mmCIF file of N, CA, C and O in Angstrom:
data_model
loop_
_atom_site.group_PDB
_atom_site.id
_atom_site.type_symbol
_atom_site.label_atom_id
_atom_site.label_comp_id
_atom_site.label_asym_id
_atom_site.label_seq_id
_atom_site.Cartn_x
_atom_site.Cartn_y
_atom_site.Cartn_z
ATOM 1 N N ILE A 136 0.682 -1.152 0.019
ATOM 2 C CA ILE A 136 0.074 0.008 0.094
ATOM 3 C C ILE A 136 1.026 1.123 -0.034
ATOM 4 O O ILE A 136 2.031 1.150 0.212
ATOM 5 N N LEU A 137 0.367 2.426 -0.482
ATOM 6 C CA LEU A 137 0.878 3.560 -0.458
ATOM 7 C C LEU A 137 0.215 4.491 0.451
ATOM 8 O O LEU A 137 -1.094 4.706 0.207
ATOM 9 N N VAL A 138 0.527 5.085 1.630
ATOM 10 C CA VAL A 138 -0.200 6.090 2.390
ATOM 11 C C VAL A 138 0.328 7.569 2.181
ATOM 12 O O VAL A 138 1.547 7.649 2.388
ATOM 13 N N HIS A 139 -0.510 8.354 1.848
ATOM 14 C CA HIS A 139 -0.110 9.665 1.547
ATOM 15 C C HIS A 139 -0.485 10.398 3.034
ATOM 16 O O HIS A 139 -1.223 10.121 3.692
ATOM 17 N N ASN A 140 0.378 11.782 3.034
ATOM 18 C CA ASN A 140 0.037 12.742 3.990
ATOM 19 C C ASN A 140 0.327 12.281 5.466
ATOM 20 O O ASN A 140 -0.090 12.658 6.476
ATOM 21 N N MET A 141 1.388 11.312 5.328
ATOM 22 C CA MET A 141 1.687 10.858 6.965
ATOM 23 C C MET A 141 2.761 11.903 7.642
ATOM 24 O O MET A 141 2.704 11.890 9.002
ATOM 25 N N PHE A 142 3.399 12.893 6.952
ATOM 26 C CA PHE A 142 4.345 13.721 7.737
ATOM 27 C C PHE A 142 4.560 14.914 6.377
ATOM 28 O O PHE A 142 4.050 14.852 5.308
ATOM 29 N N ASP A 143 5.185 15.920 6.920
ATOM 30 C CA ASP A 143 5.680 17.000 6.093
ATOM 31 C C ASP A 143 6.943 17.018 6.134
ATOM 32 O O ASP A 143 7.451 17.487 7.453
ATOM 33 N N LYS A 144 7.685 16.776 5.253
ATOM 34 C CA LYS A 144 9.169 16.755 5.309
ATOM 35 C C LYS A 144 9.777 18.092 5.682
ATOM 36 O O LYS A 144 10.889 18.244 6.426
ATOM 37 N N ASP A 145 9.045 18.946 5.499
ATOM 38 C CA ASP A 145 9.726 20.747 5.840
ATOM 39 C C ASP A 145 9.498 20.870 7.237
ATOM 40 O O ASP A 145 9.962 21.986 7.535
ATOM 41 N N GLU A 146 8.525 20.166 7.782
ATOM 42 C CA GLU A 146 8.295 20.583 9.193
ATOM 43 C C GLU A 146 9.247 19.589 10.216
ATOM 44 O O GLU A 146 9.075 19.967 11.211
ATOM 45 N N GLU A 147 9.767 18.669 9.624
ATOM 46 C CA GLU A 147 10.371 17.737 10.713
ATOM 47 C C GLU A 147 11.703 18.403 10.897
ATOM 48 O O GLU A 147 12.589 18.645 9.930
ATOM 49 N N THR A 148 12.166 18.362 12.215
ATOM 50 C CA THR A 148 13.524 18.930 12.496
ATOM 51 C C THR A 148 14.348 17.839 13.128
ATOM 52 O O THR A 148 15.681 18.090 13.150
ATOM 53 N N ASP A 149 13.771 16.856 13.886
ATOM 54 C CA ASP A 149 14.504 15.970 14.585
ATOM 55 C C ASP A 149 15.446 15.147 13.483
ATOM 56 O O ASP A 149 14.969 14.690 12.504
ATOM 57 N N PRO A 150 16.838 15.002 13.842
ATOM 58 C CA PRO A 150 17.686 14.440 12.805
ATOM 59 C C PRO A 150 17.139 12.677 12.781
ATOM 60 O O PRO A 150 17.432 12.213 11.672
ATOM 61 N N SER A 151 16.607 12.326 13.529
ATOM 62 C CA SER A 151 16.146 10.751 13.377
ATOM 63 C C SER A 151 14.831 10.677 13.016
ATOM 64 O O SER A 151 13.910 9.519 13.138
ATOM 65 N N TRP A 152 13.976 11.832 12.618
ATOM 66 C CA TRP A 152 12.507 11.912 12.239
ATOM 67 C C TRP A 152 11.950 10.829 11.372
ATOM 68 O O TRP A 152 10.933 10.118 11.543
ATOM 69 N N GLU A 153 12.781 10.294 10.363
ATOM 70 C CA GLU A 153 12.513 9.209 9.332
ATOM 71 C C GLU A 153 12.296 8.068 10.142
ATOM 72 O O GLU A 153 11.274 7.274 9.822
ATOM 73 N N GLU A 154 13.425 7.507 11.032
ATOM 74 C CA GLU A 154 13.173 6.448 11.517
ATOM 75 C C GLU A 154 12.231 6.440 12.767
ATOM 76 O O GLU A 154 11.326 5.302 12.708
ATOM 77 N N ASP A 155 11.845 7.592 13.338
ATOM 78 C CA ASP A 155 10.803 7.626 14.258
ATOM 79 C C ASP A 155 9.160 7.262 13.588
ATOM 80 O O ASP A 155 8.414 6.639 13.900
ATOM 81 N N ILE A 156 8.972 7.821 12.515
ATOM 82 C CA ILE A 156 7.961 7.927 11.487
ATOM 83 C C ILE A 156 7.842 6.336 11.336
ATOM 84 O O ILE A 156 6.750 5.655 11.465
ATOM 85 N N ARG A 157 8.780 5.653 10.644
ATOM 86 C CA ARG A 157 8.736 4.640 10.435
ATOM 87 C C ARG A 157 8.224 3.443 11.554
ATOM 88 O O ARG A 157 7.627 2.639 11.337
ATOM 89 N N LEU A 158 8.889 3.597 12.671
ATOM 90 C CA LEU A 158 8.603 2.743 13.847
ATOM 91 C C LEU A 158 7.311 2.999 14.164
ATOM 92 O O LEU A 158 6.420 2.215 14.589
ATOM 93 N N ASP A 159 6.825 4.288 14.455
ATOM 94 C CA ASP A 159 5.334 4.475 14.640
ATOM 95 C C ASP A 159 4.585 3.833 13.785
ATOM 96 O O ASP A 159 3.256 3.448 14.259
ATOM 97 N N PHE A 160 4.782 4.050 12.517
ATOM 98 C CA PHE A 160 3.899 3.234 11.451
ATOM 99 C C PHE A 160 3.840 1.963 11.502
ATOM 100 O O PHE A 160 2.609 1.349 11.502
ATOM 101 N N GLU A 161 5.050 1.379 11.720
ATOM 102 C CA GLU A 161 5.096 -0.001 11.922
ATOM 103 C C GLU A 161 4.231 -0.518 13.176
ATOM 104 O O GLU A 161 3.455 -1.421 13.283
ATOM 105 N N GLU A 162 4.368 0.247 14.209
ATOM 106 C CA GLU A 162 3.735 -0.263 15.463
ATOM 107 C C GLU A 162 2.125 -0.151 15.229
ATOM 108 O O GLU A 162 1.237 -0.999 15.537
ATOM 109 N N GLU A 163 1.752 0.959 14.564
ATOM 110 C CA GLU A 163 0.031 1.180 14.438
ATOM 111 C C GLU A 163 -0.314 0.068 13.327
ATOM 112 O O GLU A 163 -1.398 -0.591 13.819
ATOM 113 N N CYS A 164 0.428 -0.104 12.382
ATOM 114 C CA CYS A 164 -0.325 -0.702 11.301
ATOM 115 C C CYS A 164 0.162 -2.495 11.718
ATOM 116 O O CYS A 164 -0.556 -3.227 10.798
ATOM 117 N N SER A 165 0.792 -2.639 12.445
ATOM 118 C CA SER A 165 1.182 -4.292 12.773
ATOM 119 C C SER A 165 0.087 -4.973 13.290
ATOM 120 O O SER A 165 -0.114 -6.036 13.156
ATOM 121 N N GLN A 166 -0.797 -4.226 13.897
ATOM 122 C CA GLN A 166 -2.198 -4.804 14.193
ATOM 123 C C GLN A 166 -3.067 -5.215 13.072
ATOM 124 O O GLN A 166 -3.931 -6.052 13.479
ATOM 125 N N TYR A 167 -2.880 -5.041 12.031
ATOM 126 C CA TYR A 167 -3.686 -5.327 11.047
ATOM 127 C C TYR A 167 -3.164 -6.469 10.065
ATOM 128 O O TYR A 167 -3.891 -7.188 9.373
ATOM 129 N N GLY A 168 -1.626 -6.788 10.277
ATOM 130 C CA GLY A 168 -1.148 -7.842 9.776
ATOM 131 C C GLY A 168 0.343 -7.871 9.817
ATOM 132 O O GLY A 168 0.840 -6.889 10.155
ATOM 133 N N LYS A 169 1.032 -8.963 9.539
ATOM 134 C CA LYS A 169 2.524 -8.853 9.496
ATOM 135 C C LYS A 169 3.095 -8.068 8.333
ATOM 136 O O LYS A 169 2.716 -8.222 7.259
ATOM 137 N N ILE A 170 3.839 -6.982 8.825
ATOM 138 C CA ILE A 170 4.438 -6.179 7.737
ATOM 139 C C ILE A 170 5.465 -6.565 7.279
ATOM 140 O O ILE A 170 6.478 -7.102 7.994
ATOM 141 N N SER A 171 5.912 -6.686 5.611
ATOM 142 C CA SER A 171 7.076 -7.322 5.504
ATOM 143 C C SER A 171 8.294 -6.053 5.366
ATOM 144 O O SER A 171 9.504 -6.113 5.278
ATOM 145 N N SER A 172 7.777 -4.920 4.826
ATOM 146 C CA SER A 172 8.701 -3.733 4.725
ATOM 147 C C SER A 172 7.969 -2.472 4.694
ATOM 148 O O SER A 172 6.770 -2.458 4.330
ATOM 149 N N VAL A 173 8.625 -1.358 5.199
ATOM 150 C CA VAL A 173 8.205 -0.250 5.254
ATOM 151 C C VAL A 173 9.031 0.814 4.559
ATOM 152 O O VAL A 173 10.591 0.592 4.981
ATOM 153 N N VAL A 174 8.841 1.757 3.741
ATOM 154 C CA VAL A 174 9.754 2.736 2.927
ATOM 155 C C VAL A 174 9.036 4.131 3.243
ATOM 156 O O VAL A 174 8.171 4.402 2.755
ATOM 157 N N VAL A 175 9.819 5.029 3.943
ATOM 158 C CA VAL A 175 9.473 6.320 4.406
ATOM 159 C C VAL A 175 10.085 7.048 3.122
ATOM 160 O O VAL A 175 11.582 7.332 3.180
ATOM 161 N N MET A 176 9.469 7.851 2.336
ATOM 162 C CA MET A 176 9.795 8.576 1.381
ATOM 163 C C MET A 176 10.251 10.174 1.906
ATOM 164 O O MET A 176 9.460 11.006 1.555
ATOM 165 N N SER A 177 11.397 10.085 2.493
ATOM 166 C CA SER A 177 11.639 11.268 3.286
ATOM 167 C C SER A 177 12.069 12.530 2.297
ATOM 168 O O SER A 177 11.848 13.676 2.924
ATOM 169 N N LYS A 178 12.411 12.250 1.162
ATOM 170 C CA LYS A 178 12.850 13.354 0.457
ATOM 171 C C LYS A 178 11.776 13.975 -0.486
ATOM 172 O O LYS A 178 11.972 14.913 -1.148
ATOM 173 N N GLU A 179 10.897 13.308 -0.637
ATOM 174 C CA GLU A 179 9.875 13.547 -1.555
ATOM 175 C C GLU A 179 8.689 14.438 -0.815
ATOM 176 O O GLU A 179 8.398 14.231 0.220
ATOM 177 N N ALA A 180 7.793 15.073 -1.613
ATOM 178 C CA ALA A 180 6.833 15.832 -0.935
ATOM 179 C C ALA A 180 5.575 14.820 -0.907
ATOM 180 O O ALA A 180 5.750 14.043 -1.505
ATOM 181 N N GLY A 181 4.577 15.097 -0.190
ATOM 182 C CA GLY A 181 3.484 14.337 -0.030
ATOM 183 C C GLY A 181 3.304 13.259 1.245
ATOM 184 O O GLY A 181 2.203 12.712 1.473
ATOM 185 N N GLY A 182 4.388 13.526 1.993
ATOM 186 C CA GLY A 182 4.428 12.622 3.235
ATOM 187 C C GLY A 182 4.270 10.972 2.900
ATOM 188 O O GLY A 182 3.305 10.473 3.632
ATOM 189 N N LYS A 183 4.728 10.562 1.899
ATOM 190 C CA LYS A 183 4.412 9.214 1.399
ATOM 191 C C LYS A 183 5.134 7.964 2.373
ATOM 192 O O LYS A 183 6.314 8.046 2.402
ATOM 193 N N ILE A 184 4.264 6.896 2.648
ATOM 194 C CA ILE A 184 4.852 5.874 3.227
ATOM 195 C C ILE A 184 4.614 4.577 2.449
ATOM 196 O O ILE A 184 3.271 4.316 2.058
ATOM 197 N N TYR A 185 5.450 3.754 1.943
ATOM 198 C CA TYR A 185 4.869 2.669 1.364
ATOM 199 C C TYR A 185 5.125 1.250 2.168
ATOM 200 O O TYR A 185 6.021 1.447 3.017
ATOM 201 N N ALA A 186 4.161 0.539 2.220
ATOM 202 C CA ALA A 186 4.254 -0.734 3.198
ATOM 203 C C ALA A 186 3.760 -1.944 2.387
ATOM 204 O O ALA A 186 2.851 -1.805 1.735
ATOM 205 N N THR A 187 4.481 -3.199 2.733
ATOM 206 C CA THR A 187 4.076 -4.346 2.004
ATOM 207 C C THR A 187 3.632 -5.452 3.412
ATOM 208 O O THR A 187 4.232 -5.094 4.464
ATOM 209 N N PHE A 188 2.807 -6.110 3.034
ATOM 210 C CA PHE A 188 2.113 -6.864 4.133
ATOM 211 C C PHE A 188 2.581 -8.358 3.760
ATOM 212 O O PHE A 188 2.502 -8.432 2.465
ATOM 213 N N ASP A 189 2.605 -9.257 4.459
ATOM 214 C CA ASP A 189 2.737 -10.916 4.088
ATOM 215 C C ASP A 189 1.635 -11.281 3.228
ATOM 216 O O ASP A 189 1.649 -12.068 2.498
ATOM 217 N N GLY A 190 0.422 -10.835 3.560
ATOM 218 C CA GLY A 190 -0.959 -11.184 2.913
ATOM 219 C C GLY A 190 -1.923 -10.164 2.579
ATOM 220 O O GLY A 190 -1.672 -8.926 3.285
ATOM 221 N N ASP A 191 -2.511 -10.285 1.469
ATOM 222 C CA ASP A 191 -3.545 -9.185 1.138
ATOM 223 C C ASP A 191 -4.309 -8.913 2.099
ATOM 224 O O ASP A 191 -5.008 -7.630 2.293
ATOM 225 N N ASP A 192 -4.807 -9.589 3.035
ATOM 226 C CA ASP A 192 -5.879 -9.273 3.988
ATOM 227 C C ASP A 192 -5.206 -8.253 5.228
ATOM 228 O O ASP A 192 -5.922 -7.149 5.419
ATOM 229 N N GLY A 193 -3.878 -8.288 5.460
ATOM 230 C CA GLY A 193 -3.201 -7.299 6.188
ATOM 231 C C GLY A 193 -3.360 -5.890 5.693
ATOM 232 O O GLY A 193 -3.659 -4.920 6.209
ATOM 233 N N ALA A 194 -2.994 -5.968 4.453
ATOM 234 C CA ALA A 194 -2.913 -4.843 3.350
ATOM 235 C C ALA A 194 -4.245 -4.171 3.331
ATOM 236 O O ALA A 194 -4.448 -2.904 3.538
ATOM 237 N N MET A 195 -5.237 -4.838 3.001
ATOM 238 C CA MET A 195 -6.615 -4.422 2.858
ATOM 239 C C MET A 195 -7.076 -3.855 4.151
ATOM 240 O O MET A 195 -7.634 -2.714 4.318
ATOM 241 N N SER A 196 -6.953 -4.448 5.228
ATOM 242 C CA SER A 196 -7.541 -4.094 6.738
ATOM 243 C C SER A 196 -6.847 -2.799 6.940
ATOM 244 O O SER A 196 -7.414 -1.887 7.507
ATOM 245 N N CYS A 197 -5.388 -2.697 7.001
ATOM 246 C CA CYS A 197 -4.749 -1.317 7.181
ATOM 247 C C CYS A 197 -5.226 -0.269 6.274
ATOM 248 O O CYS A 197 -5.352 0.880 6.908
ATOM 249 N N ALA A 198 -5.199 -0.507 4.837
ATOM 250 C CA ALA A 198 -5.841 0.635 4.114
ATOM 251 C C ALA A 198 -7.149 1.194 4.490
ATOM 252 O O ALA A 198 -7.347 2.195 4.644
ATOM 253 N N LYS A 199 -8.337 0.286 4.649
ATOM 254 C CA LYS A 199 -9.450 0.465 5.268
ATOM 255 C C LYS A 199 -9.466 1.188 6.574
ATOM 256 O O LYS A 199 -10.044 2.228 6.500
ATOM 257 N N ASN A 200 -8.492 1.049 7.255
ATOM 258 C CA ASN A 200 -8.511 1.576 8.903
ATOM 259 C C ASN A 200 -7.809 2.934 8.781
ATOM 260 O O ASN A 200 -8.099 3.912 9.318
ATOM 261 N N LEU A 201 -6.734 3.045 7.743
ATOM 262 C CA LEU A 201 -6.219 4.452 7.606
ATOM 263 C C LEU A 201 -6.898 5.440 6.687
ATOM 264 O O LEU A 201 -6.594 6.773 6.888
ATOM 265 N N ALA A 202 -7.339 4.989 5.596
ATOM 266 C CA ALA A 202 -8.162 5.787 4.652
ATOM 267 C C ALA A 202 -8.979 6.841 5.436
ATOM 268 O O ALA A 202 -10.015 6.374 6.130
ATOM 269 N N GLY A 203 -8.698 8.001 5.247
ATOM 270 C CA GLY A 203 -9.653 9.102 5.804
ATOM 271 C C GLY A 203 -9.224 9.468 6.979
ATOM 272 O O GLY A 203 -9.950 10.496 7.535
ATOM 273 N N ARG A 204 -8.602 8.941 7.702
ATOM 274 C CA ARG A 204 -8.117 9.294 9.159
ATOM 275 C C ARG A 204 -7.386 10.621 9.200
ATOM 276 O O ARG A 204 -6.766 10.860 8.338
ATOM 277 N N TRP A 205 -7.523 11.229 10.063
ATOM 278 C CA TRP A 205 -6.585 12.468 10.342
ATOM 279 C C TRP A 205 -5.531 12.233 11.264
ATOM 280 O O TRP A 205 -5.603 11.405 12.243
ATOM 281 N N PHE A 206 -4.280 12.583 10.893
ATOM 282 C CA PHE A 206 -3.086 12.304 11.316
ATOM 283 C C PHE A 206 -2.456 13.676 11.395
ATOM 284 O O PHE A 206 -2.066 14.246 10.344
ATOM 285 N N ASP A 207 -2.116 14.532 12.646
ATOM 286 C CA ASP A 207 -1.287 15.901 12.725
ATOM 287 C C ASP A 207 -1.799 16.641 11.876
ATOM 288 O O ASP A 207 -1.187 17.087 10.964
ATOM 289 N N LYS A 208 -3.190 16.851 11.784
ATOM 290 C CA LYS A 208 -3.799 17.933 10.816
ATOM 291 C C LYS A 208 -3.910 17.709 9.275
ATOM 292 O O LYS A 208 -4.252 18.477 8.554
ATOM 293 N N ARG A 209 -3.579 16.485 9.013
ATOM 294 C CA ARG A 209 -3.599 15.972 7.663
ATOM 295 C C ARG A 209 -4.277 14.638 7.596
ATOM 296 O O ARG A 209 -4.422 13.732 8.214
ATOM 297 N N GLN A 210 -5.240 14.806 6.590
ATOM 298 C CA GLN A 210 -6.116 13.498 6.157
ATOM 299 C C GLN A 210 -5.358 12.617 5.314
ATOM 300 O O GLN A 210 -4.738 12.876 4.199
ATOM 301 N N LEU A 211 -5.339 11.082 5.916
ATOM 302 C CA LEU A 211 -4.620 10.232 5.185
ATOM 303 C C LEU A 211 -5.360 9.662 3.932
ATOM 304 O O LEU A 211 -6.274 9.691 4.011
ATOM 305 N N ARG A 212 -4.393 9.570 2.844
ATOM 306 C CA ARG A 212 -4.945 8.688 1.799
ATOM 307 C C ARG A 212 -4.408 7.614 1.509
ATOM 308 O O ARG A 212 -3.109 7.631 1.641
ATOM 309 N N VAL A 213 -4.988 6.503 1.103
ATOM 310 C CA VAL A 213 -4.317 5.285 0.972
ATOM 311 C C VAL A 213 -4.697 4.711 -0.566
ATOM 312 O O VAL A 213 -5.819 4.863 -1.205
ATOM 313 N N GLU A 214 -3.491 4.191 -1.130
ATOM 314 C CA GLU A 214 -3.933 3.476 -2.533
ATOM 315 C C GLU A 214 -3.051 2.218 -2.626
ATOM 316 O O GLU A 214 -2.069 2.004 -1.799
ATOM 317 N N PHE A 215 -3.602 1.316 -3.273
ATOM 318 C CA PHE A 215 -2.671 0.201 -3.691
ATOM 319 C C PHE A 215 -1.939 0.271 -4.697
ATOM 320 O O PHE A 215 -2.344 0.657 -5.681
ATOM 321 N N VAL A 216 -0.408 -0.215 -4.441
ATOM 322 C CA VAL A 216 0.303 -0.218 -5.463
ATOM 323 C C VAL A 216 1.097 -1.585 -5.849
ATOM 324 O O VAL A 216 0.932 -2.620 -4.815
ATOM 325 N N ASP A 217 1.715 -1.865 -6.912
ATOM 326 C CA ASP A 217 1.924 -3.245 -7.316
ATOM 327 C C ASP A 217 3.463 -3.469 -6.719
ATOM 328 O O ASP A 217 3.809 -4.578 -6.585
ATOM 329 N N SER A 218 4.103 -2.350 -6.524
ATOM 330 C CA SER A 218 5.663 -2.559 -5.901
ATOM 331 C C SER A 218 5.939 -1.481 -5.342
ATOM 332 O O SER A 218 5.159 -0.303 -5.287
ATOM 333 N N ILE A 219 6.927 -1.377 -4.539
ATOM 334 C CA ILE A 219 7.402 -0.376 -3.740
ATOM 335 C C ILE A 219 8.809 0.115 -3.997
ATOM 336 O O ILE A 219 9.755 -0.726 -4.452
ATOM 337 N N PRO A 220 9.402 1.466 -4.018
ATOM 338 C CA PRO A 220 10.763 1.761 -4.324
ATOM 339 C C PRO A 220 11.662 1.021 -3.206
ATOM 340 O O PRO A 220 11.127 0.764 -2.207
ATOM 341 N N SER A 221 12.933 0.783 -3.689
ATOM 342 C CA SER A 221 13.876 0.059 -2.757
ATOM 343 C C SER A 221 14.801 1.224 -1.952
ATOM 344 O O SER A 221 14.999 2.314 -2.521
#
């Protein structure tokens, strides 16, 4: 899945912010299924995080629960993608 609006790279000041966001995302989303990988697109605009799950059910459940949710004054948008950047 690809989650949009998880962060604003221009507002992040902590040197380890990318890792913090990845860990928070993994903690929140692991309740929906086993996560295979998470990629924080820290250099791009749009606050994008890619995640893959071991099964489709976990990805679908995570997407359903995150889509439309508000996070730090930003509404999350989720889409399904065939692959993630490495």
